[in-house]
Amino acid sequence: MVTVDRTTFRIDTKNTTYIFQKTKYGHLEHIYYGSLLSKEDKATSLRQKQSVQVGSSVLYDKGDTIYGLDSLCLEWSDNGRGDYRQSPTEFKMPDGSFVTDFIYDSHDITEGSIPMDTLPTAYGGNKTLKITLKDKVYPIYIDLYYSAFYDTDVITRRAVVRNGSESPLVIRRIMSMSLDLPDEGFELYTLDGAWIKEANLHKRPVSYGITINSSTTGASSNRHNPAFLLAESDAKEDYGSVYGFNFIYSGNHYSVVEKSDRDYIRVAMGINPCFFEWILPPRDKFETPEVVMTYSNKGFNETSYHMHNFINEHIVRGEWKKKERPVLLNNWEAHFFNFNEGKLLALAKEAKNLGVELFVLDDGWFGKRNSDKAGLGDYNVNTKKLPAGIKGFADKINNMGMAFGLWFEPEMVNEDSDLYREHPEYAVKLPNRHAVLGRNQLVLDLCQKEVRNYIVGEVSKLLDNASISYVKWDMNRHIAEGYSRALENQGEFYHRYILGLYEVLNRIFGPRPHILLESCSSGGNRFDLGMLCYSPQIWASDDTDPIERLKIQGGLSYFYPPSTMGAHVSQSPHQQTLRETPLSTRFNVSVFGCLGYELDLKYITREERKEIAEQIAFYKKYRRIFQYGRFYRIPSYKDNKVIWEALSEDKETALTALFQTLATAAESSDKLRVIGLNKGGYKVRTRVQRLYLKRFGGLLKHVLPIELNPEGAILRMVNRHYSLRDSVESYHCSSEALESGIPLREQFIGTGYDKNIRILGDFGSNLYITEKKSQEGEN
Ligand code: GLA
């Protein structure tokens, strides 16, 4: 898996090969990253050839007319020695210059992966190659770590700087990895957005110059997720060369994609150098976060598959690794801050009757937290709302037969709070400026030990006093004016904040592994691999509109598996968009994640109640496949369709959802494609879902034999107690026929209605279950 042949280093995973070589001057030349090669393939054949002197280049050695660093593909590069692309480092060297020349010093190979002292690391790797580089003049070292995760086709990279000199080293930029790839007409795909429109996928051609994907908000951010793809320009879901990158870090990140004059693409990823300056004392080291890399020549779905497997196997850890996540009900969209024990228990009782397994009490249970203006930082329960305290309330939920979960926002404080009145110095702010607020709150300064101790103490006390098996850990504002009274060098603030956060999470949840942690930051403002090392799932977005969720969960799905995405059914019209969507579609989107409900059950009809109970029963039956099965985005030539599939591990059951984003008139028939199945005969059927009469409005006369006033009391009553069965189809066919796709029944076009017509309209959807003939299910 890791082989060294004199000056050549080679890492193989199941389907990929990565090769680099030490040059005659000791630099590391990148040779190849792509599909698995034969053992016989040699670096001399594979490397970019260099036999001409490139005009206006700076040559590295007087006696060598060819060797110029700017025209090499490199694994790591320096400043001031002729490479004009962006270097992974910017060090202020002991001579006051920024010039460095790091060359090979030594290497070693270790079994497994090597954990870091300060940062979370992927675990369970097969082998790790460490290359030590040393500056030619000063005793400053960079250790480059490469870990191979064979089965998941992932290689991780990171760098550690060691200062062997007698003076402090000023680090102004240190990337975790840098890599040069010859261009293939690459396009860059990133996940960009904002609050309630997180992780939308965008692509752009990689052109000359530098494109930066970064965040400066103190978190990995909802603006630009750290993950990105580089794909050849005609790559598709099932075809083409695709490289994937991600970062095990939750703070300010920075990735460079730079196309040089030689048509080489430099890719570098690391901590954002903006606001960053680290002063590394003599004999100390600085660890950079780990970068995750994968490659496939089989298109986006395959690259995503590698990433999903890697996260489920090597990032998520502890008791919740590969464990089915409970169906939860969260009271936030039902109540916001306005609840009391009576309201909560009524909601919980309904939830239990419908099959919910975990009841989550969101914001508003402590201090004077009756709006977002006060109370953050105070964790004394509001006994007006919960007279029996958290313990008493949790017991009541447990006695109903559900687990209990609680919301916290431990990194924040309101000015109107006892904590702030007592310890204003705990907040992030400058002594000589008035502080800027976000959602009426300030950030607690996790660089201060006292603050970390306070958070650990308060949260732990609550967790130990009541039966709490789930925590939602929120973080509802961006950090600004990074400054800590605990630091002499403010350039260390943002990174030390994240180190403080990881320390706090370790101290609270390390000793309490039974607690399922769901991280949240106004939704998906911190959806990253760093958080996934602590919280097996993340609330993907405050946006619960399923049509928006198709973009959000769809975007995330390029890098993150469904098992990591909190996805809830909420009320329609949606809080975020005013869009009206069928209950079935809300469910059909949420099943591709960790299913929850987030609405006031008191206001749903009896028919909807029955439908929710059916939904939950169905989800429980198939949740392992939804959460841990292989996820595919199925392409459609129609741009008003989104199609997702979850395939069981044994490849004999597939669950496919076909979503119609907007209706078009008299559509041609839709095709159901099911891919990845074992060969054989299958039965495919539509999951039964309900169709409400109110969907037809004034068109009811097409549906009912009698005429009813669409606005009248009778119809309202009927709608509460009666629903139609949405069109159900059932076919028997081979895996081959399913792979090529079978035509589905036609959609409603206003020329009459019967039960064979699919009713989709805007935002309609169906779920299809495909099972091997011998194991047909019921629903
Ligand atoms: C954030 C979260 C929501 C909810 C509220 C509570 O917005 O993303 O899910 O918990 O905070 O204030």
Coordinates of N, CA and C in Angstrom, one line a residue, residues 324-479:
E324 N -28.1 3.0 14.0 CA -29.3 3.7 13.4 C -29.7 4.9 14.3
R325 N -30.1 6.0 13.7 CA -30.4 7.2 14.5 C -31.9 7.2 14.8
P326 N -32.3 7.6 16.0 CA -33.7 7.6 16.3 C -34.5 8.6 15.6
V327 N -35.8 8.3 15.4 CA -36.7 9.3 14.8 C -37.1 10.3 15.9
L328 N -36.8 11.6 15.7 CA -37.0 12.5 16.8 C -38.1 13.5 16.4
L329 N -38.7 14.1 17.5 CA -39.5 15.3 17.3 C -38.9 16.4 18.0
N330 N -38.7 17.6 17.3 CA -38.1 18.7 18.0 C -39.2 19.8 18.1
N331 N -39.3 20.4 19.2 CA -40.4 21.3 19.4 C -40.2 22.8 18.9
W332 N -39.1 23.0 18.3 CA -38.8 24.4 17.9 C -39.8 25.1 17.0
E333 N -40.1 24.5 15.8 CA -41.0 25.1 14.9 C -42.4 25.1 15.4
A334 N -42.7 24.2 16.4 CA -44.0 24.2 17.0 C -44.2 25.3 17.9
H335 N -43.2 25.7 18.7 CA -43.4 26.6 19.8 C -42.6 27.8 19.8
F336 N -41.4 27.8 19.2 CA -40.4 28.8 19.4 C -40.2 28.9 20.9
F337 N -40.3 30.1 21.5 CA -40.0 30.3 22.9 C -41.2 30.1 23.8
N338 N -42.3 29.9 23.1 CA -43.6 30.0 23.8 C -44.1 28.7 24.2
F339 N -43.6 28.1 25.3 CA -44.2 26.8 25.7 C -44.2 26.7 27.2
N340 N -44.9 25.7 27.7 CA -44.8 25.3 29.1 C -44.9 23.8 29.2
E341 N -44.9 23.3 30.4 CA -44.8 21.8 30.5 C -46.0 21.2 29.8
G342 N -47.2 21.8 30.1 CA -48.4 21.2 29.5 C -48.4 21.1 28.0
K343 N -47.9 22.2 27.3 CA -47.9 22.1 25.9 C -46.9 21.1 25.4
L344 N -45.7 21.0 26.1 CA -44.7 20.1 25.7 C -45.2 18.6 25.9
L345 N -45.9 18.4 27.0 CA -46.3 17.0 27.2 C -47.4 16.6 26.3
A346 N -48.2 17.6 25.9 CA -49.3 17.2 24.9 C -48.6 16.9 23.6
L347 N -47.6 17.7 23.2 CA -46.9 17.4 22.0 C -46.2 16.0 22.0
A348 N -45.6 15.8 23.1 CA -44.8 14.6 23.3 C -45.7 13.3 23.2
K349 N -46.9 13.5 23.8 CA -47.8 12.3 23.8 C -48.2 12.0 22.4
E350 N -48.6 13.0 21.6 CA -48.9 12.8 20.2 C -47.8 12.2 19.5
A351 N -46.6 12.7 19.7 CA -45.4 12.2 19.0 C -45.2 10.7 19.3
K352 N -45.3 10.4 20.6 CA -45.2 9.0 21.0 C -46.2 8.1 20.2
N353 N -47.5 8.6 20.2 CA -48.5 7.8 19.5 C -48.1 7.6 18.0
L354 N -47.4 8.5 17.4 CA -47.1 8.4 16.0 C -45.8 7.5 15.8
G355 N -45.1 7.2 16.8 CA -44.0 6.3 16.7 C -42.6 7.0 16.9
V356 N -42.7 8.3 17.3 CA -41.4 9.0 17.5 C -40.6 8.4 18.7
E357 N -39.3 8.4 18.6 CA -38.5 7.7 19.6 C -37.8 8.6 20.5
L358 N -37.6 9.9 20.1 CA -36.8 10.8 20.9 C -37.5 12.2 20.8
F359 N -37.7 12.7 22.0 CA -38.4 14.0 22.1 C -37.3 15.1 22.4
V360 N -37.1 16.1 21.6 CA -36.1 17.1 21.8 C -36.7 18.4 22.2
L361 N -36.3 18.9 23.3 CA -36.7 20.3 23.8 C -35.6 21.3 23.3
D362 N -36.1 22.2 22.5 CA -35.1 23.1 21.9 C -35.0 24.4 22.8
D363 N -34.6 25.5 22.2 CA -34.3 26.7 22.8 C -35.4 27.2 23.8
G364 N -35.1 27.9 24.8 CA -36.1 28.6 25.6 C -36.4 28.0 27.0
W365 N -35.6 27.0 27.4 CA -35.9 26.3 28.7 C -35.2 26.8 29.9
F366 N -34.3 27.8 29.7 CA -33.4 28.2 30.8 C -33.4 29.8 31.0
G367 N -32.9 30.2 32.1 CA -32.8 31.6 32.4 C -34.0 32.4 32.0
K368 N -33.7 33.7 31.5 CA -34.8 34.5 31.0 C -35.0 34.4 29.5
R369 N -34.9 33.2 29.1 CA -34.8 33.0 27.6 C -36.3 32.9 27.1
N370 N -36.9 34.0 27.0 CA -38.3 34.0 26.4 C -38.3 34.6 25.0
S371 N -37.1 35.0 24.6 CA -36.9 35.5 23.2 C -35.4 35.4 23.0
D372 N -34.9 35.8 21.8 CA -33.5 35.6 21.6 C -32.7 36.8 22.1
K373 N -33.4 37.6 22.9 CA -32.6 38.8 23.5 C -31.9 38.5 24.8
A374 N -32.3 37.4 25.5 CA -31.8 37.3 26.8 C -31.5 35.8 27.2
G375 N -30.7 35.6 28.2 CA -30.6 34.3 28.8 C -29.5 33.4 28.4
L376 N -28.9 33.6 27.2 CA -27.8 32.7 26.8 C -26.7 32.8 27.8
G377 N -26.2 31.7 28.2 CA -25.1 31.7 29.2 C -25.5 31.2 30.5
D378 N -26.9 31.3 30.8 CA -27.4 30.9 32.1 C -28.1 29.6 31.9
Y379 N -27.6 28.6 32.6 CA -28.2 27.3 32.4 C -29.1 26.8 33.6
N380 N -29.7 27.8 34.3 CA -30.6 27.4 35.4 C -32.0 27.3 34.7
V381 N -32.7 26.2 34.9 CA -33.9 25.9 34.2 C -35.0 26.9 34.6
N382 N -35.8 27.3 33.7 CA -36.9 28.2 33.9 C -38.1 27.4 34.5
T383 N -38.3 27.5 35.8 CA -39.3 26.6 36.5 C -40.7 27.1 36.2
K384 N -40.9 28.3 35.7 CA -42.2 28.7 35.3 C -42.7 27.8 34.1
K385 N -41.7 27.5 33.2 CA -42.0 26.7 32.1 C -42.0 25.2 32.4
L386 N -41.0 24.8 33.2 CA -40.8 23.4 33.6 C -40.7 23.3 35.1
P387 N -41.8 23.2 35.8 CA -41.8 23.2 37.3 C -41.0 22.1 37.9
A388 N -41.0 21.0 37.2 CA -40.3 19.8 37.7 C -38.8 19.8 37.3
G389 N -38.3 20.9 36.7 CA -36.9 21.0 36.3 C -36.7 20.0 35.1
I390 N -35.4 20.1 34.6 CA -35.1 19.2 33.5 C -35.2 17.7 33.8
K391 N -34.8 17.4 35.0 CA -34.8 16.0 35.4 C -36.3 15.5 35.5
G392 N -37.1 16.3 36.1 CA -38.5 15.9 36.2 C -39.2 15.8 34.9
F393 N -38.8 16.7 34.0 CA -39.4 16.7 32.6 C -38.9 15.5 31.8
A394 N -37.6 15.3 31.9 CA -37.0 14.2 31.2 C -37.6 12.8 31.7
D395 N -37.8 12.7 33.0 CA -38.5 11.5 33.5 C -39.8 11.3 32.9
K396 N -40.6 12.4 32.8 CA -41.9 12.2 32.2 C -41.9 11.8 30.8
I397 N -40.9 12.3 30.0 CA -40.7 11.8 28.6 C -40.3 10.4 28.6
N398 N -39.4 10.0 29.5 CA -38.9 8.6 29.5 C -40.1 7.7 29.9
N399 N -40.9 8.2 30.8 CA -42.0 7.3 31.2 C -43.0 7.1 30.1
M400 N -43.1 8.0 29.2 CA -43.9 7.8 28.0 C -43.3 6.8 27.0
G401 N -42.1 6.5 27.3 CA -41.4 5.5 26.4 C -40.6 6.1 25.3
M402 N -40.2 7.4 25.5 CA -39.3 8.0 24.6 C -38.0 8.5 25.2
A403 N -37.0 8.6 24.5 CA -35.7 9.2 25.0 C -35.9 10.7 25.0
F404 N -35.0 11.4 25.7 CA -35.1 12.8 25.9 C -33.8 13.5 25.4
G405 N -34.0 14.6 24.7 CA -32.9 15.3 24.2 C -33.0 16.8 24.5
L406 N -31.9 17.5 24.6 CA -32.0 18.9 25.0 C -31.0 19.8 24.2
W407 N -31.5 21.0 23.9 CA -30.8 22.0 23.1 C -29.9 22.9 24.0
F408 N -28.7 23.2 23.6 CA -27.8 24.1 24.3 C -27.1 25.0 23.2
E409 N -26.8 26.2 23.7 CA -25.9 27.0 22.8 C -24.7 27.5 23.6
P410 N -23.8 26.6 24.0 CA -22.8 26.9 25.0 C -21.8 27.9 24.7
E411 N -21.6 28.2 23.4 CA -20.5 29.1 23.0 C -20.9 30.5 23.0
M412 N -22.1 30.8 23.5 CA -22.7 32.2 23.4 C -23.2 32.7 24.7
V413 N -23.3 34.1 24.7 CA -23.8 34.8 25.8 C -24.6 36.0 25.4
N414 N -25.8 36.2 26.0 CA -26.5 37.5 25.8 C -26.0 38.5 26.8
E415 N -26.0 39.8 26.4 CA -25.6 40.8 27.3 C -26.6 40.8 28.5
D416 N -27.8 40.5 28.2 CA -28.8 40.4 29.2 C -28.8 39.0 29.8
S417 N -27.8 38.7 30.6 CA -27.8 37.4 31.2 C -27.0 37.5 32.5
D418 N -27.2 36.6 33.4 CA -26.5 36.7 34.7 C -25.0 36.5 34.5
L419 N -24.7 35.5 33.5 CA -23.3 35.3 33.3 C -22.6 36.5 32.8
Y420 N -23.2 37.2 31.9 CA -22.5 38.4 31.3 C -22.4 39.5 32.4
R421 N -23.5 39.6 33.2 CA -23.4 40.6 34.3 C -22.2 40.3 35.2
E422 N -22.1 39.0 35.5 CA -21.0 38.6 36.4 C -19.6 38.6 35.8
H423 N -19.6 38.1 34.5 CA -18.3 37.9 33.8 C -18.3 38.5 32.4
P424 N -18.4 39.9 32.3 CA -18.3 40.5 31.0 C -17.0 40.1 30.3
E425 N -16.0 39.8 31.0 CA -14.7 39.5 30.4 C -14.7 38.2 29.7
Y426 N -15.7 37.4 29.9 CA -15.8 36.1 29.2 C -16.1 36.2 27.7
A427 N -16.6 37.4 27.3 CA -17.1 37.5 25.9 C -16.0 37.9 25.0
V428 N -16.1 37.6 23.7 CA -15.1 38.0 22.7 C -15.4 39.5 22.4
K429 N -14.5 40.4 22.7 CA -14.7 41.8 22.4 C -13.4 42.5 22.7
L430 N -13.3 43.7 22.0 CA -12.0 44.4 22.3 C -12.3 45.4 23.4
P431 N -11.2 45.7 24.1 CA -11.4 46.6 25.3 C -11.7 48.1 24.8
N432 N -11.3 48.4 23.6 CA -11.4 49.8 23.2 C -12.5 50.0 22.1
R433 N -13.4 49.1 21.9 CA -14.4 49.3 20.9 C -15.7 48.7 21.4
H434 N -16.9 49.3 21.0 CA -18.1 48.6 21.4 C -18.3 47.3 20.5
A435 N -18.8 46.3 21.2 CA -18.8 45.0 20.5 C -20.0 44.9 19.5
V436 N -19.8 44.3 18.4 CA -20.9 44.0 17.4 C -21.6 42.8 17.8
L437 N -22.9 42.8 17.6 CA -23.8 41.7 18.0 C -24.3 41.0 16.8
G438 N -24.6 39.7 17.0 CA -25.3 38.9 16.0 C -26.4 38.1 16.7
R439 N -27.6 38.2 16.3 CA -28.8 37.6 17.0 C -28.8 38.0 18.4
N440 N -28.4 39.2 18.7 CA -28.4 39.8 20.0 C -27.4 39.1 21.0
Q441 N -26.4 38.5 20.4 CA -25.5 37.8 21.3 C -24.0 38.0 21.0
L442 N -23.2 37.7 22.1 CA -21.8 37.7 21.9 C -21.2 36.3 22.0
V443 N -20.0 36.2 21.5 CA -19.4 34.8 21.5 C -18.6 34.7 22.8
L444 N -18.7 33.6 23.4 CA -17.8 33.3 24.6 C -16.4 33.0 24.1
D445 N -15.4 33.5 24.8 CA -14.0 33.4 24.4 C -13.4 32.0 24.8
L446 N -13.5 31.1 23.9 CA -13.0 29.7 24.2 C -11.5 29.7 24.3
C447 N -10.8 30.8 24.0 CA -9.4 30.8 24.2 C -9.1 30.9 25.7
Q448 N -10.0 31.3 26.5 CA -9.8 31.5 28.0 C -10.2 30.1 28.7
K449 N -9.2 29.7 29.5 CA -9.4 28.5 30.2 C -10.7 28.5 31.1
E450 N -10.9 29.7 31.8 CA -12.0 29.8 32.7 C -13.3 29.6 32.0
V451 N -13.4 30.1 30.7 CA -14.6 30.0 30.0 C -14.8 28.6 29.6
R452 N -13.8 27.9 29.2 CA -13.9 26.5 28.8 C -14.4 25.7 30.1
N453 N -13.8 26.0 31.2 CA -14.2 25.3 32.4 C -15.6 25.6 32.8
Y454 N -16.1 26.8 32.6 CA -17.4 27.2 32.9 C -18.4 26.3 32.0
I455 N -18.1 26.3 30.7 CA -19.0 25.6 29.8 C -19.1 24.1 30.2
V456 N -17.9 23.5 30.3 CA -17.8 22.1 30.7 C -18.6 21.8 32.0
G457 N -18.4 22.7 32.9 CA -19.0 22.5 34.2 C -20.5 22.5 34.1
E458 N -21.0 23.6 33.5 CA -22.5 23.8 33.4 C -23.2 22.7 32.6
V459 N -22.6 22.4 31.4 CA -23.3 21.5 30.6 C -23.2 20.1 31.2
S460 N -22.1 19.7 31.8 CA -21.9 18.4 32.3 C -22.9 18.2 33.5
K461 N -23.0 19.2 34.3 CA -23.9 19.1 35.5 C -25.3 18.8 35.0
L462 N -25.8 19.4 34.0 CA -27.1 19.1 33.5 C -27.2 17.7 32.9
L463 N -26.2 17.4 32.2 CA -26.3 16.0 31.5 C -26.2 14.9 32.6
D464 N -25.6 15.2 33.7 CA -25.5 14.1 34.7 C -26.7 14.1 35.6
N465 N -27.4 15.2 35.6 CA -28.6 15.3 36.6 C -29.9 14.7 36.0
A466 N -29.9 14.6 34.7 CA -31.2 14.2 34.1 C -30.9 13.1 33.1
S467 N -31.9 12.4 32.7 CA -31.7 11.3 31.7 C -31.8 12.0 30.3
I468 N -30.6 12.4 29.8 CA -30.5 13.1 28.5 C -29.7 12.2 27.6
S469 N -30.3 11.8 26.5 CA -29.5 10.9 25.6 C -29.2 11.5 24.3
Y470 N -29.5 12.8 24.2 CA -29.2 13.5 22.9 C -29.0 15.0 23.2
V471 N -28.0 15.6 22.6 CA -27.8 17.0 22.8 C -27.8 17.7 21.4
K472 N -28.5 18.8 21.3 CA -28.3 19.6 20.1 C -27.4 20.8 20.5
W473 N -26.3 20.8 19.9 CA -25.3 21.9 20.2 C -25.3 22.9 19.2
D474 N -25.8 24.1 19.5 CA -26.0 25.1 18.5 C -25.0 26.2 18.6
M475 N -24.8 27.0 17.6 CA -23.9 28.1 17.6 C -24.4 29.1 16.6
N476 N -25.1 30.2 17.1 CA -25.9 31.0 16.2 C -25.4 32.3 15.8
R477 N -24.2 32.5 15.7 CA -23.7 33.7 15.1 C -22.2 33.5 14.6
H478 N -21.9 34.4 13.6 CA -20.5 34.3 13.2 C -19.7 35.1 14.2
I479 N -18.4 34.7 14.3 CA -17.5 35.4 15.1 C -17.0 36.6 14.4

